[in-house]
mmCIF file of N, CA and C in Angstrom:
data_model
loop_
_atom_site.group_PDB
_atom_site.id
_atom_site.type_symbol
_atom_site.label_atom_id
_atom_site.label_comp_id
_atom_site.label_asym_id
_atom_site.label_seq_id
_atom_site.Cartn_x
_atom_site.Cartn_y
_atom_site.Cartn_z
ATOM 1 N N ALA A 728 10.295 30.001 47.000
ATOM 2 C CA ALA A 728 10.679 30.690 48.594
ATOM 3 C C ALA A 728 9.998 32.333 48.827
ATOM 4 N N LYS A 729 8.973 32.201 49.607
ATOM 5 C CA LYS A 729 8.709 33.687 49.754
ATOM 6 C C LYS A 729 9.699 34.657 50.712
ATOM 7 N N GLN A 730 9.806 35.731 49.780
ATOM 8 C CA GLN A 730 11.125 37.191 50.435
ATOM 9 C C GLN A 730 10.894 37.004 51.814
ATOM 10 N N TRP A 731 11.771 37.404 52.842
ATOM 11 C CA TRP A 731 12.020 37.875 54.329
ATOM 12 C C TRP A 731 10.450 38.464 54.407
ATOM 13 N N TYR A 732 10.511 39.316 53.812
ATOM 14 C CA TYR A 732 9.298 40.721 54.194
ATOM 15 C C TYR A 732 7.702 40.566 53.782
ATOM 16 N N GLN A 733 7.920 39.073 52.913
ATOM 17 C CA GLN A 733 6.251 38.755 52.776
ATOM 18 C C GLN A 733 6.026 37.565 54.081
ATOM 19 N N ARG A 734 7.288 36.896 54.602
ATOM 20 C CA ARG A 734 6.845 36.528 55.968
ATOM 21 C C ARG A 734 6.547 37.370 57.249
ATOM 22 N N ARG A 735 7.007 38.415 56.962
ATOM 23 C CA ARG A 735 7.358 38.989 58.471
ATOM 24 C C ARG A 735 6.720 40.401 58.049
ATOM 25 N N VAL A 736 6.451 41.014 57.329
ATOM 26 C CA VAL A 736 6.138 42.632 57.250
ATOM 27 C C VAL A 736 5.247 42.861 56.622
ATOM 28 N N ARG A 737 4.283 41.847 55.887
ATOM 29 C CA ARG A 737 2.866 42.500 55.122
ATOM 30 C C ARG A 737 2.073 42.979 56.096
ATOM 31 N N GLY A 738 1.320 44.226 55.530
ATOM 32 C CA GLY A 738 0.523 44.495 55.896
ATOM 33 C C GLY A 738 1.032 45.718 57.467
ATOM 34 N N ILE A 739 2.096 46.265 56.997
ATOM 35 C CA ILE A 739 2.766 47.030 58.014
ATOM 36 C C ILE A 739 3.177 48.626 57.420
ATOM 37 N N ASN A 740 3.414 49.487 58.243
ATOM 38 C CA ASN A 740 4.372 50.665 57.469
ATOM 39 C C ASN A 740 5.979 50.629 57.813
ATOM 40 N N ALA A 741 6.877 50.722 57.056
ATOM 41 C CA ALA A 741 7.998 50.576 57.008
ATOM 42 C C ALA A 741 8.736 51.550 57.140
ATOM 43 N N GLU A 742 9.283 52.752 57.642
ATOM 44 C CA GLU A 742 9.939 53.623 57.332
ATOM 45 C C GLU A 742 11.346 53.877 57.124
ATOM 46 N N TYR A 743 12.203 54.209 56.025
ATOM 47 C CA TYR A 743 13.666 54.018 55.658
ATOM 48 C C TYR A 743 13.759 55.727 55.753
ATOM 49 N N GLY A 744 14.732 56.466 56.151
ATOM 50 C CA GLY A 744 15.363 57.476 56.518
ATOM 51 C C GLY A 744 17.288 57.418 56.070
ATOM 52 N N GLY A 745 18.001 56.461 55.647
ATOM 53 C CA GLY A 745 19.538 56.397 55.996
ATOM 54 C C GLY A 745 19.972 56.822 54.546
ATOM 55 N N ALA A 746 19.529 56.448 53.531
ATOM 56 C CA ALA A 746 20.338 56.191 51.879
ATOM 57 C C ALA A 746 19.691 57.511 51.580
ATOM 58 N N SER A 747 20.139 58.573 51.167
ATOM 59 C CA SER A 747 20.033 59.649 50.785
ATOM 60 C C SER A 747 20.785 60.073 49.464
ATOM 61 N N SER A 748 21.011 59.180 48.470
ATOM 62 C CA SER A 748 21.892 59.593 47.617
ATOM 63 C C SER A 748 21.693 58.629 46.447
ATOM 64 N N PRO A 749 21.725 58.840 45.221
ATOM 65 C CA PRO A 749 21.472 58.174 43.988
ATOM 66 C C PRO A 749 21.924 57.039 43.990
ATOM 67 N N VAL A 750 23.194 56.992 44.622
ATOM 68 C CA VAL A 750 24.140 55.752 44.663
ATOM 69 C C VAL A 750 24.059 55.002 46.011
ATOM 70 N N THR A 751 23.399 55.369 46.561
ATOM 71 C CA THR A 751 23.159 54.811 48.386
ATOM 72 C C THR A 751 21.939 54.015 48.273
ATOM 73 N N ARG A 752 22.079 52.533 48.551
ATOM 74 C CA ARG A 752 20.380 51.905 49.172
ATOM 75 C C ARG A 752 20.600 51.564 50.262
ATOM 76 N N GLU A 753 19.168 51.074 50.929
ATOM 77 C CA GLU A 753 18.761 50.607 52.118
ATOM 78 C C GLU A 753 17.949 49.444 51.794
ATOM 79 N N ILE A 754 16.861 49.597 50.838
ATOM 80 C CA ILE A 754 15.988 48.882 50.836
ATOM 81 C C ILE A 754 16.054 47.908 49.444
ATOM 82 N N ALA A 755 15.568 46.860 49.784
ATOM 83 C CA ALA A 755 15.842 45.322 48.741
ATOM 84 C C ALA A 755 14.945 45.594 47.520
ATOM 85 N N ASP A 756 15.420 45.428 46.408
ATOM 86 C CA ASP A 756 14.544 45.533 45.039
ATOM 87 C C ASP A 756 13.040 44.769 45.207
ATOM 88 N N ASP A 757 13.107 43.761 45.718
ATOM 89 C CA ASP A 757 11.870 42.752 45.679
ATOM 90 C C ASP A 757 10.608 43.900 46.172
ATOM 91 N N LEU A 758 11.201 44.294 47.249
ATOM 92 C CA LEU A 758 10.258 45.376 48.285
ATOM 93 C C LEU A 758 9.907 46.349 47.889
ATOM 94 N N MET A 759 10.605 47.334 46.654
ATOM 95 C CA MET A 759 10.530 48.392 46.122
ATOM 96 C C MET A 759 9.468 47.710 45.004
ATOM 97 N N LEU A 760 9.494 47.148 44.536
ATOM 98 C CA LEU A 760 8.949 46.454 43.080
ATOM 99 C C LEU A 760 7.734 45.815 43.548
ATOM 100 N N ASP A 761 7.511 44.903 44.875
ATOM 101 C CA ASP A 761 6.448 44.281 44.713
ATOM 102 C C ASP A 761 5.053 45.193 44.697
ATOM 103 N N PRO A 762 4.269 44.743 43.630
ATOM 104 C CA PRO A 762 3.047 45.332 43.775
ATOM 105 C C PRO A 762 1.925 45.334 44.773
ATOM 106 N N ALA A 763 2.344 44.876 45.989
ATOM 107 C CA ALA A 763 1.873 45.207 47.191
ATOM 108 C C ALA A 763 2.181 46.486 47.847
ATOM 109 N N THR A 764 3.296 46.778 47.308
ATOM 110 C CA THR A 764 4.017 47.961 48.151
ATOM 111 C C THR A 764 3.872 49.489 47.456
ATOM 112 N N GLN A 765 3.428 50.152 48.154
ATOM 113 C CA GLN A 765 2.722 51.470 48.036
ATOM 114 C C GLN A 765 4.117 52.412 48.688
ATOM 115 N N ILE A 766 4.927 53.362 47.972
ATOM 116 C CA ILE A 766 6.016 53.965 48.400
ATOM 117 C C ILE A 766 5.549 55.551 48.820
ATOM 118 N N VAL A 767 5.517 56.374 49.925
ATOM 119 C CA VAL A 767 5.411 57.347 50.277
ATOM 120 C C VAL A 767 6.675 58.203 50.593
ATOM 121 N N ALA A 768 7.062 59.319 49.868
ATOM 122 C CA ALA A 768 8.079 60.052 50.107
ATOM 123 C C ALA A 768 7.632 61.423 51.102
ATOM 124 N N ASP A 769 8.849 61.648 51.416
ATOM 125 C CA ASP A 769 8.617 63.221 52.246
ATOM 126 C C ASP A 769 8.594 64.232 51.094
ATOM 127 N N CYS A 770 9.367 64.187 50.012
ATOM 128 C CA CYS A 770 9.305 65.145 48.892
ATOM 129 C C CYS A 770 9.279 64.185 47.649
ATOM 130 N N THR A 771 8.368 64.036 46.805
ATOM 131 C CA THR A 771 8.242 63.165 45.383
ATOM 132 C C THR A 771 9.900 63.696 44.724
ATOM 133 N N THR A 772 9.662 65.252 44.279
ATOM 134 C CA THR A 772 10.993 65.316 43.187
ATOM 135 C C THR A 772 11.962 65.204 43.747
ATOM 136 N N ALA A 773 12.637 65.257 45.344
ATOM 137 C CA ALA A 773 13.701 64.822 46.142
ATOM 138 C C ALA A 773 13.987 63.418 45.780
ATOM 139 N N CYS A 774 12.946 62.598 45.977
ATOM 140 C CA CYS A 774 13.326 61.238 46.058
ATOM 141 C C CYS A 774 13.427 60.777 44.496
ATOM 142 N N LEU A 775 12.792 61.211 43.596
ATOM 143 C CA LEU A 775 12.967 60.838 42.050
ATOM 144 C C LEU A 775 14.564 60.852 41.672
ATOM 145 N N GLN A 776 15.266 61.865 42.524
ATOM 146 C CA GLN A 776 16.208 62.435 41.991
ATOM 147 C C GLN A 776 17.726 61.994 43.005
ATOM 148 N N GLU A 777 17.162 61.517 44.204
ATOM 149 C CA GLU A 777 18.000 61.683 45.305
ATOM 150 C C GLU A 777 18.064 60.428 45.929
ATOM 151 N N ALA A 778 16.898 59.468 46.208
ATOM 152 C CA ALA A 778 17.028 58.339 47.196
ATOM 153 C C ALA A 778 17.697 57.097 45.808
ATOM 154 N N GLY A 779 18.607 56.613 46.280
ATOM 155 C CA GLY A 779 19.326 55.677 45.469
ATOM 156 C C GLY A 779 17.970 54.194 45.111
ATOM 157 N N ASP A 780 17.216 54.127 46.488
ATOM 158 C CA ASP A 780 16.059 53.122 46.399
ATOM 159 C C ASP A 780 14.890 53.216 45.341
ATOM 160 N N VAL A 781 14.744 54.523 44.593
ATOM 161 C CA VAL A 781 14.320 54.893 44.261
ATOM 162 C C VAL A 781 14.711 54.937 42.341
ATOM 163 N N VAL A 782 15.701 55.846 42.557
ATOM 164 C CA VAL A 782 16.426 55.851 41.254
ATOM 165 C C VAL A 782 16.938 54.796 40.575
ATOM 166 N N GLN A 783 17.541 53.717 41.291
ATOM 167 C CA GLN A 783 18.168 52.300 40.962
ATOM 168 C C GLN A 783 17.166 51.471 40.389
ATOM 169 N N THR A 784 15.937 51.429 41.144
ATOM 170 C CA THR A 784 15.203 50.344 40.834
ATOM 171 C C THR A 784 13.751 51.185 39.962
ATOM 172 N N GLY A 785 13.591 52.219 39.493
ATOM 173 C CA GLY A 785 12.698 52.914 38.895
ATOM 174 C C GLY A 785 11.058 52.568 39.655
ATOM 175 N N ALA A 786 11.153 52.774 40.872
ATOM 176 C CA ALA A 786 9.843 52.264 41.190
ATOM 177 C C ALA A 786 9.366 53.516 41.600
ATOM 178 N N LYS A 787 7.777 53.666 42.125
ATOM 179 C CA LYS A 787 6.986 54.232 41.564
ATOM 180 C C LYS A 787 6.410 54.834 42.955
ATOM 181 N N VAL A 788 6.886 56.440 42.987
ATOM 182 C CA VAL A 788 6.442 57.034 44.312
ATOM 183 C C VAL A 788 4.961 57.110 44.346
ATOM 184 N N HIS A 789 4.126 57.256 45.164
ATOM 185 C CA HIS A 789 2.978 56.730 44.884
ATOM 186 C C HIS A 789 1.925 58.254 45.757
ATOM 187 N N ALA A 790 2.899 58.712 46.613
ATOM 188 C CA ALA A 790 2.417 60.153 47.328
ATOM 189 C C ALA A 790 3.323 60.555 48.073
ATOM 190 N N GLU A 791 3.067 61.848 48.578
ATOM 191 C CA GLU A 791 4.057 62.596 49.209
ATOM 192 C C GLU A 791 3.165 62.425 50.903
ATOM 193 N N LEU A 792 3.844 62.571 51.723
ATOM 194 C CA LEU A 792 3.192 62.597 53.165
ATOM 195 C C LEU A 792 2.569 63.609 53.560
ATOM 196 N N GLY A 793 2.962 64.638 52.746
ATOM 197 C CA GLY A 793 1.772 65.899 53.073
ATOM 198 C C GLY A 793 0.817 65.736 52.469
ATOM 199 N N SER A 794 0.364 65.381 51.324
ATOM 200 C CA SER A 794 -0.310 65.246 50.768
ATOM 201 C C SER A 794 -1.646 64.075 51.215
ATOM 202 N N LEU A 795 -0.753 62.982 51.864
ATOM 203 C CA LEU A 795 -1.816 61.950 52.527
ATOM 204 C C LEU A 795 -1.932 62.687 54.150
ATOM 205 N N LEU A 796 -1.641 63.754 54.885
ATOM 206 C CA LEU A 796 -1.905 64.075 55.834
ATOM 207 C C LEU A 796 -2.711 65.042 55.710
ATOM 208 N N LEU A 797 -3.044 65.948 54.546
ATOM 209 C CA LEU A 797 -4.205 67.006 53.987
ATOM 210 C C LEU A 797 -5.286 65.895 53.064
ATOM 211 N N LYS A 798 -5.106 64.704 53.050
ATOM 212 C CA LYS A 798 -5.981 63.616 52.304
ATOM 213 C C LYS A 798 -5.934 64.800 50.750
ATOM 214 N N ASN A 799 -5.280 65.107 50.092
ATOM 215 C CA ASN A 799 -5.074 65.566 49.167
ATOM 216 C C ASN A 799 -4.302 64.592 47.887
ATOM 217 N N CYS A 800 -4.718 63.402 47.767
ATOM 218 C CA CYS A 800 -4.524 62.715 46.847
ATOM 219 C C CYS A 800 -5.782 61.832 46.515
ATOM 220 N N ASP A 801 -5.290 61.070 45.535
ATOM 221 C CA ASP A 801 -6.550 60.092 45.023
ATOM 222 C C ASP A 801 -6.759 59.157 45.654
ATOM 223 N N ASP A 802 -8.145 58.838 45.416
ATOM 224 C CA ASP A 802 -8.763 57.875 46.208
ATOM 225 C C ASP A 802 -8.213 56.528 46.337
ATOM 226 N N ALA A 803 -7.156 55.985 45.245
ATOM 227 C CA ALA A 803 -6.658 54.679 45.254
ATOM 228 C C ALA A 803 -5.619 54.969 46.143
ATOM 229 N N THR A 804 -4.749 55.974 46.337
ATOM 230 C CA THR A 804 -3.561 56.398 47.488
ATOM 231 C C THR A 804 -4.433 56.209 48.679
ATOM 232 N N GLN A 805 -5.586 56.761 49.004
ATOM 233 C CA GLN A 805 -6.053 56.465 50.466
ATOM 234 C C GLN A 805 -6.729 55.436 50.780
ATOM 235 N N ARG A 806 -7.178 54.617 50.183
ATOM 236 C CA ARG A 806 -7.705 53.207 50.230
ATOM 237 C C ARG A 806 -7.193 52.526 51.634
ATOM 238 N N LYS A 807 -8.005 51.857 52.017
ATOM 239 C CA LYS A 807 -8.046 51.147 53.491
ATOM 240 C C LYS A 807 -6.811 50.061 52.958
ATOM 241 N N ARG A 808 -5.782 50.017 53.732
ATOM 242 C CA ARG A 808 -4.955 49.681 53.134
ATOM 243 C C ARG A 808 -5.521 47.642 54.043
ATOM 244 N N ASP A 809 -4.938 46.385 52.987
ATOM 245 C CA ASP A 809 -5.271 45.132 53.586
ATOM 246 C C ASP A 809 -4.224 44.582 54.273
ATOM 247 N N ASP A 810 -4.452 43.340 54.732
ATOM 248 C CA ASP A 810 -3.449 42.671 55.556
ATOM 249 C C ASP A 810 -1.840 42.188 54.594
ATOM 250 N N ASP A 811 -2.414 42.288 53.371
ATOM 251 C CA ASP A 811 -0.949 41.990 52.510
ATOM 252 C C ASP A 811 -0.384 43.444 52.059
ATOM 253 N N HIS A 812 -0.807 44.672 52.275
ATOM 254 C CA HIS A 812 -0.167 45.712 51.913
ATOM 255 C C HIS A 812 0.843 46.410 52.425
ATOM 256 N N ILE A 813 1.840 46.970 51.706
ATOM 257 C CA ILE A 813 3.157 47.332 52.423
ATOM 258 C C ILE A 813 3.261 48.849 52.245
ATOM 259 N N THR A 814 3.529 49.643 52.993
ATOM 260 C CA THR A 814 3.721 51.134 52.578
ATOM 261 C C THR A 814 5.125 51.152 52.814
ATOM 262 N N VAL A 815 6.016 51.750 52.265
ATOM 263 C CA VAL A 815 7.070 52.295 52.454
ATOM 264 C C VAL A 815 7.601 53.644 52.458
ATOM 265 N N PHE A 816 7.644 54.320 53.928
ATOM 266 C CA PHE A 816 8.097 55.758 53.443
ATOM 267 C C PHE A 816 9.545 56.028 53.360
ATOM 268 N N LYS A 817 9.902 56.739 52.653
ATOM 269 C CA LYS A 817 11.033 56.860 52.251
ATOM 270 C C LYS A 817 11.339 58.509 52.058
ATOM 271 N N ASN A 818 12.196 58.704 53.497
ATOM 272 C CA ASN A 818 12.214 59.937 54.214
ATOM 273 C C ASN A 818 13.706 60.240 53.945
ATOM 274 N N LEU A 819 13.867 61.962 53.261
ATOM 275 C CA LEU A 819 15.266 62.024 52.598
ATOM 276 C C LEU A 819 15.909 63.094 53.960
ATOM 277 N N GLY A 820 15.065 63.828 55.042
ATOM 278 C CA GLY A 820 15.543 64.677 55.792
ATOM 279 C C GLY A 820 15.633 66.037 55.088
ATOM 280 N N LEU A 821 14.661 66.494 55.109
ATOM 281 C CA LEU A 821 14.668 67.908 54.079
ATOM 282 C C LEU A 821 14.697 69.029 55.024
ATOM 283 N N ALA A 822 15.634 69.830 55.265
ATOM 284 C CA ALA A 822 15.573 70.832 55.497
ATOM 285 C C ALA A 822 14.691 71.614 55.853
ATOM 286 N N PHE A 823 13.946 72.068 55.031
ATOM 287 C CA PHE A 823 12.983 72.898 54.923
ATOM 288 C C PHE A 823 11.656 72.341 55.698
ATOM 289 N N GLN A 824 11.811 70.894 55.746
ATOM 290 C CA GLN A 824 10.452 70.664 56.552
ATOM 291 C C GLN A 824 11.199 70.425 57.982
ATOM 292 N N ASP A 825 12.330 70.564 58.368
ATOM 293 C CA ASP A 825 12.760 70.479 59.796
ATOM 294 C C ASP A 825 12.245 71.996 60.107
ATOM 295 N N LEU A 826 12.289 73.082 59.269
ATOM 296 C CA LEU A 826 12.485 74.662 59.807
ATOM 297 C C LEU A 826 10.816 74.576 60.327
ATOM 298 N N ILE A 827 9.881 74.304 59.181
ATOM 299 C CA ILE A 827 8.530 74.368 59.662
ATOM 300 C C ILE A 827 8.176 73.665 60.290
ATOM 301 N N THR A 828 8.745 72.556 60.965
ATOM 302 C CA THR A 828 7.909 71.802 61.936
ATOM 303 C C THR A 828 8.685 72.498 63.469
ATOM 304 N N ALA A 829 10.000 73.026 63.047
ATOM 305 C CA ALA A 829 10.426 73.661 64.460
ATOM 306 C C ALA A 829 9.631 75.040 64.665
ATOM 307 N N ASP A 830 9.215 75.876 63.247
ATOM 308 C CA ASP A 830 8.366 76.796 63.650
ATOM 309 C C ASP A 830 7.107 76.934 64.253
ATOM 310 N N MET A 831 6.616 75.836 63.593
ATOM 311 C CA MET A 831 5.117 75.097 64.399
ATOM 312 C C MET A 831 5.268 75.062 65.968
ATOM 313 N N VAL A 832 6.343 74.195 65.935
ATOM 314 C CA VAL A 832 6.221 73.800 67.823
ATOM 315 C C VAL A 832 6.545 75.318 68.596
ATOM 316 N N TYR A 833 7.216 75.971 67.934
ATOM 317 C CA TYR A 833 7.870 77.586 68.388
ATOM 318 C C TYR A 833 6.275 77.987 68.733
ATOM 319 N N ARG A 834 5.693 78.175 67.652
ATOM 320 C CA ARG A 834 4.492 79.132 67.798
ATOM 321 C C ARG A 834 3.513 78.517 68.908
ATOM 322 N N SER A 835 3.328 77.027 68.655
ATOM 323 C CA SER A 835 2.842 76.700 69.786
ATOM 324 C C SER A 835 2.725 76.883 70.978
ATOM 325 N N TYR A 836 4.253 76.597 71.406
ATOM 326 C CA TYR A 836 4.825 76.867 72.439
ATOM 327 C C TYR A 836 4.266 78.951 72.921
ATOM 328 N N LEU A 837 4.401 79.509 72.250
ATOM 329 C CA LEU A 837 4.373 80.753 72.252
ATOM 330 C C LEU A 837 2.819 81.115 72.853
ATOM 331 N N GLN A 838 1.723 80.352 71.869
ATOM 332 C CA GLN A 838 0.521 80.287 72.019
ATOM 333 C C GLN A 838 0.525 80.248 73.402
ATOM 334 N N ALA A 839 0.863 79.177 73.962
ATOM 335 C CA ALA A 839 0.381 77.955 75.484
ATOM 336 C C ALA A 839 1.254 79.152 76.737
ATOM 337 N N ASN A 840 1.964 79.983 76.428
ATOM 338 C CA ASN A 840 2.431 80.574 77.304
ATOM 339 C C ASN A 840 2.289 81.969 77.344
#
């Protein structure tokens, strides 16, 4: 029998940001380890140490979000997704990213006013 995600979420992006400890999980093993799944992290180093979904399954983190946005990663990671592809974004909610974002918004506001 096909897994739930194979019937419902193939070809989409799935975002997870709740479990941020090596002992907590929110994503099923079969989704994390599916060959069609490409895992993108907010920070690879933190994800490999703190995200139970990655730590406990040994799943590979394929790219960081910043690298994808800057197009600073390999061609395989940048490739066009097909209908069977699943992108899992594992977000740990890092404070430094929140600060950088807040600073960018503030500077943009100052320039506009």
